[in-house]
CSV table of C-alpha atoms and ligand atoms in Angstrom, one decimal:
chain,number,residue,atom,x,y,z
A,1,UNK,CA,-3.5,18.0,-34.0
A,2,UNK,CA,-3.6,18.0,-30.5
A,3,UNK,CA,-3.8,14.8,-28.4
A,4,UNK,CA,-6.4,14.1,-25.9
A,5,UNK,CA,-5.0,14.4,-22.2
A,6,UNK,CA,-7.4,11.8,-21.1
A,7,UNK,CA,-6.7,9.4,-23.5
A,8,UNK,CA,-4.1,8.2,-21.0
A,9,UNK,CA,-2.2,4.7,-23.2
A,10,UNK,CA,-2.0,7.5,-26.1
A,11,UNK,CA,-0.3,9.8,-23.8
A,12,UNK,CA,2.0,7.3,-22.5
A,13,UNK,CA,2.5,5.7,-25.6
A,14,UNK,CA,3.7,9.3,-27.3
A,15,UNK,CA,5.6,10.3,-24.0
A,16,UNK,CA,7.6,8.0,-25.1
A,17,UNK,CA,8.2,7.7,-28.2
A,18,UNK,CA,9.6,11.7,-27.4
A,19,UNK,CA,12.0,10.4,-25.1
A,20,UNK,CA,13.7,7.6,-27.5
A,21,UNK,CA,13.1,10.0,-30.5
A,22,UNK,CA,15.8,12.3,-27.6
A,23,UNK,CA,17.6,9.3,-26.5
A,24,UNK,CA,18.5,8.6,-30.1
A,25,UNK,CA,19.7,12.1,-31.1
A,26,UNK,CA,22.0,12.0,-27.9
A,27,UNK,CA,23.1,8.8,-29.4
A,28,UNK,CA,23.8,10.2,-32.3
A,29,UNK,CA,25.5,12.5,-31.1
A,30,UNK,CA,27.9,11.2,-28.8
A,31,UNK,CA,28.8,9.1,-31.6
A,32,UNK,CA,29.7,11.7,-33.5
A,33,UNK,CA,31.2,13.5,-31.2
A,34,UNK,CA,33.8,10.6,-30.1
A,35,UNK,CA,34.4,9.6,-33.9
A,36,UNK,CA,35.7,13.2,-34.4
A,37,UNK,CA,37.5,13.1,-31.3
A,38,UNK,CA,39.5,9.3,-32.2
A,39,UNK,CA,39.6,11.3,-35.9
A,40,UNK,CA,41.5,14.0,-34.4
A,41,UNK,CA,43.8,12.1,-32.2
A,42,UNK,CA,44.7,9.7,-34.8
A,43,UNK,CA,44.9,6.4,-32.5
A,44,UNK,CA,42.4,3.7,-34.8
A,45,UNK,CA,42.8,0.9,-32.6
A,46,UNK,CA,40.2,-1.4,-34.2
A,47,UNK,CA,38.8,0.8,-37.4
A,48,UNK,CA,40.3,3.3,-39.5
A,49,UNK,CA,38.3,4.3,-42.2
A,50,UNK,CA,35.4,3.7,-40.8
A,51,UNK,CA,36.1,6.6,-38.9
A,52,UNK,CA,34.2,8.5,-41.7
A,53,UNK,CA,31.5,6.3,-42.0
A,54,UNK,CA,30.2,6.6,-38.5
A,55,UNK,CA,30.1,9.9,-38.8
A,56,UNK,CA,28.0,9.8,-41.9
A,57,UNK,CA,25.3,7.0,-40.6
A,58,UNK,CA,25.4,9.6,-37.0
A,59,UNK,CA,24.6,12.4,-39.0
A,60,UNK,CA,22.1,10.3,-41.1
A,61,UNK,CA,20.8,9.5,-37.5
A,62,UNK,CA,20.6,13.3,-36.4
A,63,UNK,CA,18.9,13.8,-39.6
A,64,UNK,CA,16.1,11.2,-38.7
A,65,UNK,CA,15.7,12.0,-35.5
A,66,UNK,CA,14.9,16.0,-35.8
A,67,UNK,CA,12.4,13.9,-38.9
A,68,UNK,CA,10.6,11.7,-36.3
A,69,UNK,CA,10.9,15.6,-33.8
A,70,UNK,CA,9.2,16.9,-36.6
A,71,UNK,CA,5.8,14.7,-37.3
A,72,UNK,CA,5.9,13.1,-34.5
A,73,UNK,CA,2.9,15.6,-33.4
A,74,UNK,CA,1.3,15.1,-36.3
A,75,UNK,CA,0.7,11.5,-35.8
A,76,UNK,CA,-1.1,8.8,-34.1
A,77,UNK,CA,-0.5,6.0,-35.1
A,78,UNK,CA,1.6,6.2,-31.9
A,79,UNK,CA,2.4,2.0,-32.1
A,80,UNK,CA,3.2,1.5,-35.9
A,81,UNK,CA,5.8,4.7,-36.0
A,82,UNK,CA,7.4,3.4,-32.6
A,83,UNK,CA,8.1,-0.1,-34.7
A,84,UNK,CA,9.1,1.8,-37.5
A,85,UNK,CA,11.4,4.0,-35.9
A,86,UNK,CA,12.9,1.2,-33.8
A,87,UNK,CA,13.4,-1.5,-37.1
A,88,UNK,CA,15.4,1.6,-39.1
A,89,UNK,CA,17.1,1.4,-35.5
A,90,UNK,CA,18.0,-2.1,-36.1
A,91,UNK,CA,19.3,-1.2,-39.8
A,92,UNK,CA,21.2,1.3,-39.0
A,93,UNK,CA,23.2,-0.9,-36.4
A,94,UNK,CA,23.6,-3.4,-38.3
A,95,UNK,CA,25.7,-0.3,-40.3
A,96,UNK,CA,27.7,0.7,-37.9
A,97,UNK,CA,28.5,-2.6,-36.5
A,98,UNK,CA,29.0,-3.2,-40.8
A,99,UNK,CA,31.5,-0.5,-40.1
A,100,UNK,CA,33.6,-1.0,-37.3
A,101,UNK,CA,34.5,-4.7,-37.5
A,102,UNK,CA,31.5,-6.9,-38.2
A,103,UNK,CA,32.4,-10.1,-36.7
A,104,UNK,CA,34.8,-8.3,-34.0
A,105,UNK,CA,32.7,-4.8,-33.5
A,106,UNK,CA,32.7,-4.1,-30.1
A,107,UNK,CA,29.2,-2.5,-31.0
A,108,UNK,CA,27.4,-5.9,-31.0
A,109,UNK,CA,26.0,-5.1,-27.5
A,110,UNK,CA,23.4,-2.1,-28.8
A,111,UNK,CA,21.6,-4.8,-29.8
A,112,UNK,CA,20.3,-6.2,-26.8
A,113,UNK,CA,19.6,-2.2,-26.0
A,114,UNK,CA,17.6,-1.5,-29.0
A,115,UNK,CA,15.9,-5.3,-28.3
A,116,UNK,CA,15.4,-3.3,-24.5
A,117,UNK,CA,13.8,-0.5,-25.9
A,118,UNK,CA,11.5,-2.4,-28.4
A,119,UNK,CA,10.2,-4.5,-25.4
A,120,UNK,CA,8.9,-1.8,-23.2
A,121,UNK,CA,7.6,0.5,-26.1
A,122,UNK,CA,5.7,-1.6,-27.9
A,123,UNK,CA,5.2,-4.4,-26.3
A,124,UNK,CA,6.0,-8.2,-25.2
A,125,UNK,CA,5.5,-9.1,-28.7
A,126,UNK,CA,6.9,-5.7,-30.8
A,127,UNK,CA,10.1,-6.6,-28.7
A,128,UNK,CA,10.1,-10.5,-29.9
A,129,UNK,CA,9.7,-9.3,-33.6
A,130,UNK,CA,12.5,-6.8,-33.4
A,131,UNK,CA,14.9,-10.1,-31.7
A,132,UNK,CA,13.7,-11.4,-34.4
A,133,UNK,CA,15.2,-9.4,-37.2
A,134,UNK,CA,18.2,-8.1,-34.7
A,135,UNK,CA,19.2,-11.7,-35.0
A,136,UNK,CA,17.6,-12.3,-39.0
A,137,UNK,CA,20.6,-8.7,-39.4
A,138,UNK,CA,23.6,-9.9,-37.6
A,139,UNK,CA,23.2,-13.5,-38.9
A,140,UNK,CA,23.0,-12.4,-42.1
A,141,UNK,CA,26.2,-9.9,-41.7
A,142,UNK,CA,28.3,-13.1,-40.5
A,143,UNK,CA,27.0,-15.7,-42.8
A,144,UNK,CA,27.9,-13.1,-45.4
A,145,UNK,CA,30.8,-12.0,-44.1
A,146,UNK,CA,32.0,-16.1,-43.5
A,147,UNK,CA,31.4,-17.0,-47.3
A,148,UNK,CA,33.8,-13.5,-48.4
A,149,UNK,CA,30.5,-12.4,-49.9
A,150,UNK,CA,31.7,-9.2,-47.6
A,151,UNK,CA,34.0,-7.7,-46.2
A,152,UNK,CA,34.2,-5.6,-43.8
A,153,UNK,CA,35.4,-2.1,-44.3
A,154,UNK,CA,39.0,-1.2,-42.7
A,155,UNK,CA,39.4,-4.2,-40.2
A,156,UNK,CA,42.9,-5.2,-38.8
A,157,UNK,CA,44.1,-8.7,-40.6
A,158,UNK,CA,44.1,-9.9,-37.4
A,159,UNK,CA,40.7,-9.7,-36.4
A,160,UNK,CA,39.0,-11.2,-40.1
A,161,UNK,CA,36.5,-13.8,-39.2
A,162,UNK,CA,38.6,-15.8,-41.4
A,163,UNK,CA,41.0,-16.5,-38.0
A,164,UNK,CA,38.8,-17.7,-36.2
A,165,UNK,CA,36.9,-21.4,-36.4
A,166,UNK,CA,34.1,-22.3,-37.6
A,167,UNK,CA,32.6,-23.1,-34.3
A,168,UNK,CA,34.0,-20.5,-32.7
A,169,UNK,CA,31.9,-17.6,-34.9
A,170,UNK,CA,28.4,-20.4,-35.0
A,171,UNK,CA,28.9,-20.0,-30.6
A,172,UNK,CA,29.6,-16.4,-30.6
A,173,UNK,CA,26.2,-16.4,-33.3
A,174,UNK,CA,24.0,-18.5,-31.2
A,175,UNK,CA,25.1,-16.5,-28.0
A,176,UNK,CA,24.1,-13.3,-29.5
A,177,UNK,CA,20.4,-14.8,-30.9
A,178,UNK,CA,20.4,-16.5,-27.4
A,179,UNK,CA,20.7,-12.8,-25.9
A,180,UNK,CA,18.7,-11.1,-27.7
A,181,UNK,CA,15.7,-13.5,-27.4
A,182,UNK,CA,16.4,-13.5,-23.7
A,183,UNK,CA,16.7,-9.9,-23.0
A,184,UNK,CA,13.1,-9.2,-25.4
A,185,UNK,CA,11.4,-12.0,-23.6
A,186,UNK,CA,12.9,-10.3,-20.1
A,187,UNK,CA,12.8,-6.6,-21.5
A,188,UNK,CA,8.6,-7.5,-22.7
A,189,UNK,CA,8.2,-9.2,-19.4
A,190,UNK,CA,8.7,-6.1,-16.8
A,191,UNK,CA,7.4,-3.9,-19.8
A,192,UNK,CA,4.3,-6.1,-19.5
A,193,UNK,CA,4.0,-5.4,-15.6
A,194,UNK,CA,4.6,-2.0,-15.8
A,195,UNK,CA,1.8,-1.4,-18.1
A,196,UNK,CA,-0.5,-3.6,-16.0
A,197,UNK,CA,0.5,-1.4,-12.4
A,198,UNK,CA,0.1,1.3,-14.5
A,199,UNK,CA,-3.0,0.4,-15.5
A,200,UNK,CA,-4.3,-0.2,-12.1
A,201,UNK,CA,-2.7,3.7,-11.1
A,202,UNK,CA,-5.0,5.4,-13.8
A,203,UNK,CA,-7.8,3.1,-12.4
A,204,UNK,CA,-7.2,3.9,-8.9
A,205,UNK,CA,-6.3,8.2,-10.4
A,206,UNK,CA,-9.8,8.1,-12.5
A,207,UNK,CA,-11.8,6.6,-9.2
A,208,UNK,CA,-10.3,8.9,-7.2
A,209,UNK,CA,-11.9,12.5,-9.4
A,210,UNK,CA,-15.2,10.2,-9.3
A,211,UNK,CA,-15.4,9.6,-5.7
A,212,UNK,CA,-14.4,13.1,-5.6
A,213,UNK,CA,-17.2,14.6,-7.6
A,214,UNK,CA,-19.9,12.4,-5.6
A,215,UNK,CA,-18.7,13.5,-2.4
A,216,UNK,CA,-19.3,17.3,-4.0
A,217,UNK,CA,-22.8,16.0,-4.9
A,218,UNK,CA,-23.3,14.8,-1.3
A,219,UNK,CA,-22.0,17.7,0.4
A,220,UNK,CA,-24.8,20.3,-2.3
A,221,UNK,CA,-27.6,17.5,-1.0
A,222,UNK,CA,-27.1,17.9,2.9
A,223,UNK,CA,-27.1,21.4,2.4
A,224,UNK,CA,-30.3,21.0,0.5
A,225,UNK,CA,-31.8,18.7,3.3
A,226,UNK,CA,-31.0,21.1,5.8
A,227,UNK,CA,-32.7,23.8,3.8
A,228,UNK,CA,-35.7,20.9,3.3
A,229,UNK,CA,-36.1,20.4,7.1
A,230,UNK,CA,-36.6,24.1,9.0
A,231,UNK,CA,-39.9,24.3,6.1
A,232,UNK,CA,-41.1,20.8,6.3
A,233,UNK,CA,-41.2,21.9,9.9
A,234,UNK,CA,-43.5,25.2,9.9
A,235,UNK,CA,-45.3,23.6,8.0
A,236,UNK,CA,-47.0,20.6,9.9
A,237,UNK,CA,-46.7,23.5,13.0
A,238,UNK,CA,-49.2,24.9,10.7
A,239,UNK,CA,-51.2,22.7,10.0
A,240,UNK,CA,-51.5,21.5,13.6
A,241,UNK,CA,-52.4,24.9,14.8
A,242,UNK,CA,-55.2,25.2,11.5
A,243,UNK,CA,-56.7,22.1,13.4
A,244,UNK,CA,-57.0,22.9,16.2
A,245,UNK,CA,-58.5,26.3,15.3
A,246,UNK,CA,-61.1,25.5,12.3
A,247,UNK,CA,-64.7,23.8,13.5
A,248,UNK,CA,-64.0,19.4,12.8
A,249,UNK,CA,-65.0,18.7,9.9
A,250,UNK,CA,-63.8,14.6,9.2
A,251,UNK,CA,-63.2,15.5,5.1
A,252,UNK,CA,-60.9,18.2,5.8
A,253,UNK,CA,-59.2,16.4,8.8
A,254,UNK,CA,-58.7,13.1,6.1
A,255,UNK,CA,-57.0,15.5,4.4
A,256,UNK,CA,-54.8,16.9,7.2
A,257,UNK,CA,-53.8,13.8,9.0
A,258,UNK,CA,-52.7,13.5,5.2
A,259,UNK,CA,-50.6,15.9,5.2
A,260,UNK,CA,-49.1,15.3,8.8
A,261,UNK,CA,-48.3,11.6,7.7
A,262,UNK,CA,-46.6,12.5,4.8
A,263,UNK,CA,-44.7,16.0,6.4
A,264,UNK,CA,-43.3,13.7,9.3
A,265,UNK,CA,-42.7,10.3,6.7
A,266,UNK,CA,-40.3,13.5,4.8
A,267,UNK,CA,-38.7,14.8,7.8
A,268,UNK,CA,-38.4,11.0,8.2
A,269,UNK,CA,-36.9,10.6,4.9
A,270,UNK,CA,-34.4,14.2,5.7
A,271,UNK,CA,-33.1,13.6,8.9
A,272,UNK,CA,-32.4,9.5,7.6
A,273,UNK,CA,-30.1,11.1,4.5
A,274,UNK,CA,-28.7,13.9,6.8
A,275,UNK,CA,-27.8,11.1,9.1
A,276,UNK,CA,-26.3,8.9,6.2
A,277,UNK,CA,-24.7,11.8,4.1
A,278,UNK,CA,-23.4,13.7,7.4
A,279,UNK,CA,-22.6,11.9,9.9
A,280,UNK,CA,-21.8,13.8,13.5
A,281,UNK,CA,-19.3,13.1,15.3
A,282,UNK,CA,-20.2,11.5,18.0
A,283,UNK,CA,-20.4,12.0,22.3
A,284,UNK,CA,-18.2,8.5,23.5
A,285,UNK,CA,-20.1,8.4,26.6
A,286,UNK,CA,-20.1,5.0,28.8
A,287,UNK,CA,-23.6,3.4,28.4
A,288,UNK,CA,-25.3,0.3,30.3
A,289,UNK,CA,-26.2,-2.1,27.5
A,290,UNK,CA,-29.5,-3.2,29.5
A,291,UNK,CA,-30.5,0.1,30.8
A,292,UNK,CA,-30.4,2.1,27.4
A,293,UNK,CA,-32.3,-0.8,25.4
A,294,UNK,CA,-35.1,-0.3,27.9
A,295,UNK,CA,-35.6,2.9,27.1
A,296,UNK,CA,-35.4,2.4,23.6
A,297,UNK,CA,-38.4,-0.5,24.5
A,298,UNK,CA,-40.2,1.8,26.2
A,299,UNK,CA,-40.5,4.1,23.1
A,300,UNK,CA,-40.7,1.8,20.5
A,301,UNK,CA,-43.7,-0.5,21.9
A,302,UNK,CA,-45.6,2.8,23.4
A,303,UNK,CA,-46.4,3.3,20.2
A,304,UNK,CA,-50.3,1.8,20.4
A,305,UNK,CA,-50.7,0.2,16.5
A,306,UNK,CA,-47.6,-1.9,17.0
A,307,UNK,CA,-48.3,-2.5,20.7
A,308,UNK,CA,-51.0,-4.6,19.8
A,309,UNK,CA,-50.3,-6.8,16.7
A,310,UNK,CA,-46.3,-7.2,18.6
A,311,UNK,CA,-45.0,-8.7,21.1
A,312,UNK,CA,-42.2,-8.0,22.8
A,313,UNK,CA,-39.5,-10.3,25.0
A,314,UNK,CA,-36.1,-9.3,26.2
A,315,UNK,CA,-33.6,-11.4,27.9
A,316,UNK,CA,-31.6,-9.2,28.7
A,317,UNK,CA,-28.0,-9.8,30.4
A,318,UNK,CA,-27.1,-7.4,33.5
A,319,UNK,CA,-23.9,-5.2,33.9
A,320,UNK,CA,-22.3,-4.6,30.6
A,321,UNK,CA,-21.2,-1.3,29.2
A,322,UNK,CA,-20.2,-0.4,26.0
A,323,UNK,CA,-18.6,2.9,24.8
A,324,UNK,CA,-20.8,4.4,22.7
A,325,UNK,CA,-22.0,7.5,21.8
A,326,UNK,CA,-25.7,6.9,23.1
A,327,UNK,CA,-27.7,8.6,20.7
A,328,UNK,CA,-25.5,6.6,18.1
A,329,UNK,CA,-27.2,3.5,20.1
A,330,UNK,CA,-30.3,4.5,20.0
A,331,UNK,CA,-30.2,4.6,15.9
A,332,UNK,CA,-29.2,1.4,15.7
A,333,UNK,CA,-31.7,0.0,17.8
A,334,UNK,CA,-34.2,1.5,16.8
A,335,UNK,CA,-33.4,0.9,12.7
A,336,UNK,CA,-32.7,-2.7,13.5
A,337,UNK,CA,-36.5,-2.8,15.9
A,338,UNK,CA,-38.1,-0.9,13.0
A,339,UNK,CA,-37.4,-3.0,10.3
A,340,UNK,CA,-38.5,-5.6,12.4
A,341,UNK,CA,-41.5,-4.1,13.0
A,342,UNK,CA,-42.1,-3.4,9.3
A,343,UNK,CA,-40.8,-7.0,8.5
A,344,UNK,CA,-43.7,-8.6,10.1
A,345,UNK,CA,-47.3,-8.5,8.6
A,346,UNK,CA,-50.0,-8.9,10.5
A,347,UNK,CA,-49.3,-10.4,14.3
A,348,UNK,CA,-45.8,-11.7,15.7
A,349,UNK,CA,-42.6,-11.2,17.7
A,350,UNK,CA,-39.7,-9.4,18.4
A,351,UNK,CA,-37.1,-11.4,20.6
A,352,UNK,CA,-34.3,-9.5,22.0
A,353,UNK,CA,-31.1,-10.5,23.5
A,354,UNK,CA,-28.1,-8.9,25.2
A,355,UNK,CA,-25.2,-10.8,25.5
A,356,UNK,CA,-21.8,-11.4,26.8
A,357,UNK,CA,-19.7,-12.6,24.1
A,358,UNK,CA,-16.5,-12.9,26.0
A,359,UNK,CA,-14.7,-11.1,28.4
A,360,UNK,CA,-13.9,-8.0,25.9
A,361,UNK,CA,-17.0,-8.1,23.6
A,362,UNK,CA,-21.0,-8.6,24.1
A,363,UNK,CA,-23.6,-8.5,21.8
A,364,UNK,CA,-26.9,-7.9,21.0
A,365,UNK,CA,-29.6,-10.3,18.8
A,366,UNK,CA,-33.5,-9.0,17.3
A,367,UNK,CA,-35.1,-11.4,15.6
A,368,UNK,CA,-38.2,-12.1,14.5
A,369,UNK,CA,-40.3,-14.2,12.8
A,370,UNK,CA,-41.9,-11.5,9.9
A,371,UNK,CA,-41.0,-11.7,6.0
A,372,UNK,CA,-37.4,-12.3,6.6
A,373,UNK,CA,-35.8,-12.5,3.6
A,374,UNK,CA,-33.5,-14.2,0.0
A,375,UNK,CA,-30.2,-15.3,-0.9
A,376,UNK,CA,-29.8,-12.3,-3.0
A,377,UNK,CA,-31.8,-9.6,-0.6
A,378,UNK,CA,-29.7,-10.4,1.7
A,379,UNK,CA,-26.3,-9.1,0.1
A,380,UNK,CA,-27.8,-5.9,-1.0
A,381,UNK,CA,-29.8,-4.9,2.6
A,382,UNK,CA,-26.2,-2.8,4.0
A,383,UNK,CA,-26.1,-0.8,0.2
A,384,UNK,CA,-27.2,2.4,0.5
A,385,UNK,CA,-30.9,3.4,-1.1
A,386,UNK,CA,-31.0,-0.4,-1.3
A,387,UNK,CA,-35.0,-0.9,-0.1
A,388,UNK,CA,-37.7,-3.9,-1.2
A,389,UNK,CA,-40.7,-1.8,0.6
A,390,UNK,CA,-42.5,0.7,-1.5
A,391,UNK,CA,-41.9,3.3,0.8
A,392,UNK,CA,-38.8,2.7,2.5
A,393,UNK,CA,-35.6,4.7,1.9
A,394,UNK,CA,-33.4,2.5,2.2
A,395,UNK,CA,-31.2,3.9,4.6
A,396,UNK,CA,-31.9,2.7,7.8
A,397,UNK,CA,-29.4,-0.2,7.7
A,398,UNK,CA,-26.7,1.7,6.0
A,399,UNK,CA,-27.3,4.1,9.1
A,400,UNK,CA,-26.6,1.1,11.3
A,401,UNK,CA,-23.7,-0.2,9.7
A,402,UNK,CA,-21.8,2.6,9.5
A,403,UNK,CA,-22.3,3.9,12.9
A,404,UNK,CA,-21.5,0.2,14.0
A,405,UNK,CA,-18.2,0.1,12.0
A,406,UNK,CA,-17.3,3.6,13.3
A,407,UNK,CA,-17.2,1.4,16.5
A,408,UNK,CA,-15.6,-1.4,15.2
A,409,UNK,CA,-18.2,-3.3,16.2
A,410,UNK,CA,-19.7,-6.1,13.7
A,411,UNK,CA,-23.2,-6.5,12.5
A,412,UNK,CA,-24.4,-9.9,10.8
A,413,UNK,CA,-27.7,-10.7,9.8
A,414,UNK,CA,-29.8,-14.2,10.1
A,415,UNK,CA,-32.8,-14.7,7.8
A,416,UNK,CA,-34.8,-17.0,5.9
A,417,UNK,CA,-37.9,-16.4,4.0
A,418,UNK,CA,-40.7,-16.6,5.5
A,419,UNK,CA,-39.2,-17.5,8.3
A,420,UNK,CA,-37.9,-14.7,10.4
A,421,UNK,CA,-34.9,-12.5,10.7
A,422,UNK,CA,-31.6,-12.1,13.3
A,423,UNK,CA,-29.7,-9.2,13.4
A,424,UNK,CA,-26.7,-9.4,15.5
A,425,UNK,CA,-24.4,-6.9,16.5
A,426,UNK,CA,-22.0,-7.1,18.5
A,427,UNK,CA,-20.3,-4.3,20.5
A,428,UNK,CA,-16.6,-4.2,22.2
A,429,UNK,CA,-17.1,-3.5,26.0
A,430,UNK,CA,-15.2,-2.3,28.3
A,431,UNK,CA,-14.8,-3.0,32.0
A,432,UNK,CA,-16.7,-0.6,34.5
A,433,UNK,CA,-17.6,-0.6,38.2
A,434,UNK,CA,-20.5,0.1,36.8
A,435,UNK,CA,-21.1,3.2,39.2
A,436,UNK,CA,-22.4,5.2,36.8
A,437,UNK,CA,-24.2,4.7,34.1
A,438,UNK,CA,-24.9,7.6,31.3
A,439,UNK,CA,-27.8,6.0,28.8
A,440,UNK,CA,-30.4,8.5,27.3
A,441,UNK,CA,-33.8,8.3,26.4
A,442,UNK,CA,-34.3,8.3,23.6
B,1,LIG,P1,-35.9,0.4,4.4
B,1,LIG,O1,-35.9,-0.1,5.4
B,1,LIG,O2,-36.2,1.6,3.7
B,1,LIG,O3,-36.5,-0.5,3.0
B,1,LIG,P2,-33.1,-0.6,5.5
B,1,LIG,O4,-31.8,-0.4,4.7
B,1,LIG,O5,-34.1,-0.5,7.5
B,1,LIG,O6,-33.8,0.2,4.8
B,1,LIG,O7,-33.8,-2.0,5.3
B,1,LIG,C1,-32.9,-2.5,3.8
B,1,LIG,C2,-33.9,-3.9,3.0
B,1,LIG,O8,-33.6,-5.1,4.1
B,1,LIG,C3,-35.6,-3.6,3.2
B,1,LIG,O9,-36.2,-2.8,2.7
B,1,LIG,C4,-35.8,-5.5,3.8
B,1,LIG,O10,-36.0,-5.6,2.3
B,1,LIG,C5,-34.1,-6.1,4.0
B,1,LIG,N1,-34.7,-6.2,5.9
B,1,LIG,C6,-34.2,-5.3,6.7
B,1,LIG,N2,-34.6,-5.8,7.8
B,1,LIG,C7,-35.0,-6.5,7.5
B,1,LIG,C8,-36.2,-7.4,8.6
B,1,LIG,N3,-35.5,-7.6,9.4
B,1,LIG,N4,-37.1,-8.5,7.9
B,1,LIG,C9,-36.5,-8.6,6.6
B,1,LIG,N5,-36.1,-7.7,5.8
B,1,LIG,C10,-35.3,-6.3,6.3
B,2,LIG,MG1,-35.7,-0.1,7.6
C-alpha cells in the first residue's frame, strides 16, 4: 500500500514512527553491545547475572524493531500502532529496570525518554497515557519489591530496597511520578506547538501552490486578452468603414451602432483586464496636480451626454507636485470620475478638490451626490470583479487601488446610501521648485 503524499499529517506520522523504530533498534544494539562488553570484562559493578537478561531483552527489542519495520508500510492506523509500540516499550523498560536492580536501577530515567517521545508522536493525551502507564508499572514494581513479593535479580545486598527507609522509598517513587507527569505535560505542550506550526506551514505551502496556479492562469488569460484586442480593433474599423460606404438606412445604422458600442465595451473590458492582470511598470515623472487634473476633467466633461446632466465643480490648490506615471494618474482619476458619473442616475454634481494635507502629503477628493452605497457594498468595492452594475467589470477600483498602493499612496472612501460618495486619494508630495510640469493629457 502506498501512502498518499498529499496527506501531510499522515505522512508526518509515518515518518515519526519510522524514526522511532530506527532509534529503538539503535538503542537495542547499543544495549546489547554494552552488555556484551561488560560481560566480557567481568567488571560487573551493579549487576552480575542480569547481563544475560539484558542481552535477551536487547535481542527481543531488536527482533521487535525488525517486525515493526516490516509491518509499518502496510498500515494506516499509525496512531494506534504508535500507542501499541510505545506501550510495549514501557513494558520492556520496566523489564530492564527490574533486571538491573529495580529500586536501585540506573535505568529508571529512561521512562522520561519514553514519555517524551510519546508526547511527540501521540500528542498530549498520548503522552499522558504513557506517563500513567509508566507510573503504574514503576509503582507496582517498587511496591512488590518493598513487600518482598519479588526479588530483583543480581542486586548486591547493599542495594536492596529493605536497606532504605520507607519514607525514602516513597519519596523516590513520588518524585519519579512527578517527573513522569511533568515531562509528559511539557513534551505534550511542545508537541502541540510543533503541530500547530507545521499546520500553518502546510497551509502556507498550499496557498503558495494555489497562487502559483492562479498566476499561471492569469498569464494565460492576459495572453488571450492581448490576442482579442487586435481582431476587435479590425472589427470596429471595418464597420466604421462600411458605414461610410453604404447608403444611409436607419435600421442598419442602429445595428452598426450596437456593434460599435459593444466592440467598445469589449475593448474597454480587455484593457481593464490587462491593466489589472499585467500592470505596466510606470515611467515616473513629476506631475503638477492641478494641471494634470484639469486636462483629465476637460476630456471627461467633453462628452456631451455627461455634460448635460452632471455639473462638475473644481477647487484646486495650485503648486502641488507628485511623482507618478502620468498614464497611471490618468487611469486613477478617470476610473473615479467614471464611477461618480455612473452613480448619478439623472442629474447631479461632482465636486473635485485638491488640497495639501501637510508638508509632505496632498489629497484629491472626488465627491458625488449619486446613489451612494451600503456598508456591505463598501467592504467589497476594491475586490477584483466586484460590481453592482449590470454592465460593470468590477475592475475599476481594483486597478485604482493597485496603482495607488504601488506609489505608497492611500485611498479612502466614505459613502451614504442615497446621499453620495466621497473618494479621497492621498499622495506623497515632492517638494518641487515648480519649474517643470510634465503632466500629459489623457
Ligand atoms: P464597476 O464600476 O465596473 O462596477 P468598480 O471597481 O469601478 O467596478 O466599482 C465597484 C463597485 O463599487 C461599483 O459597482 C459600485 O457599486 C461601487 N462604487 C464605486 N464607486 C462608486 C460611487 N462613486 N458611488 C456609488 N457606488 C460606487
Ligand atoms: Mg468602475
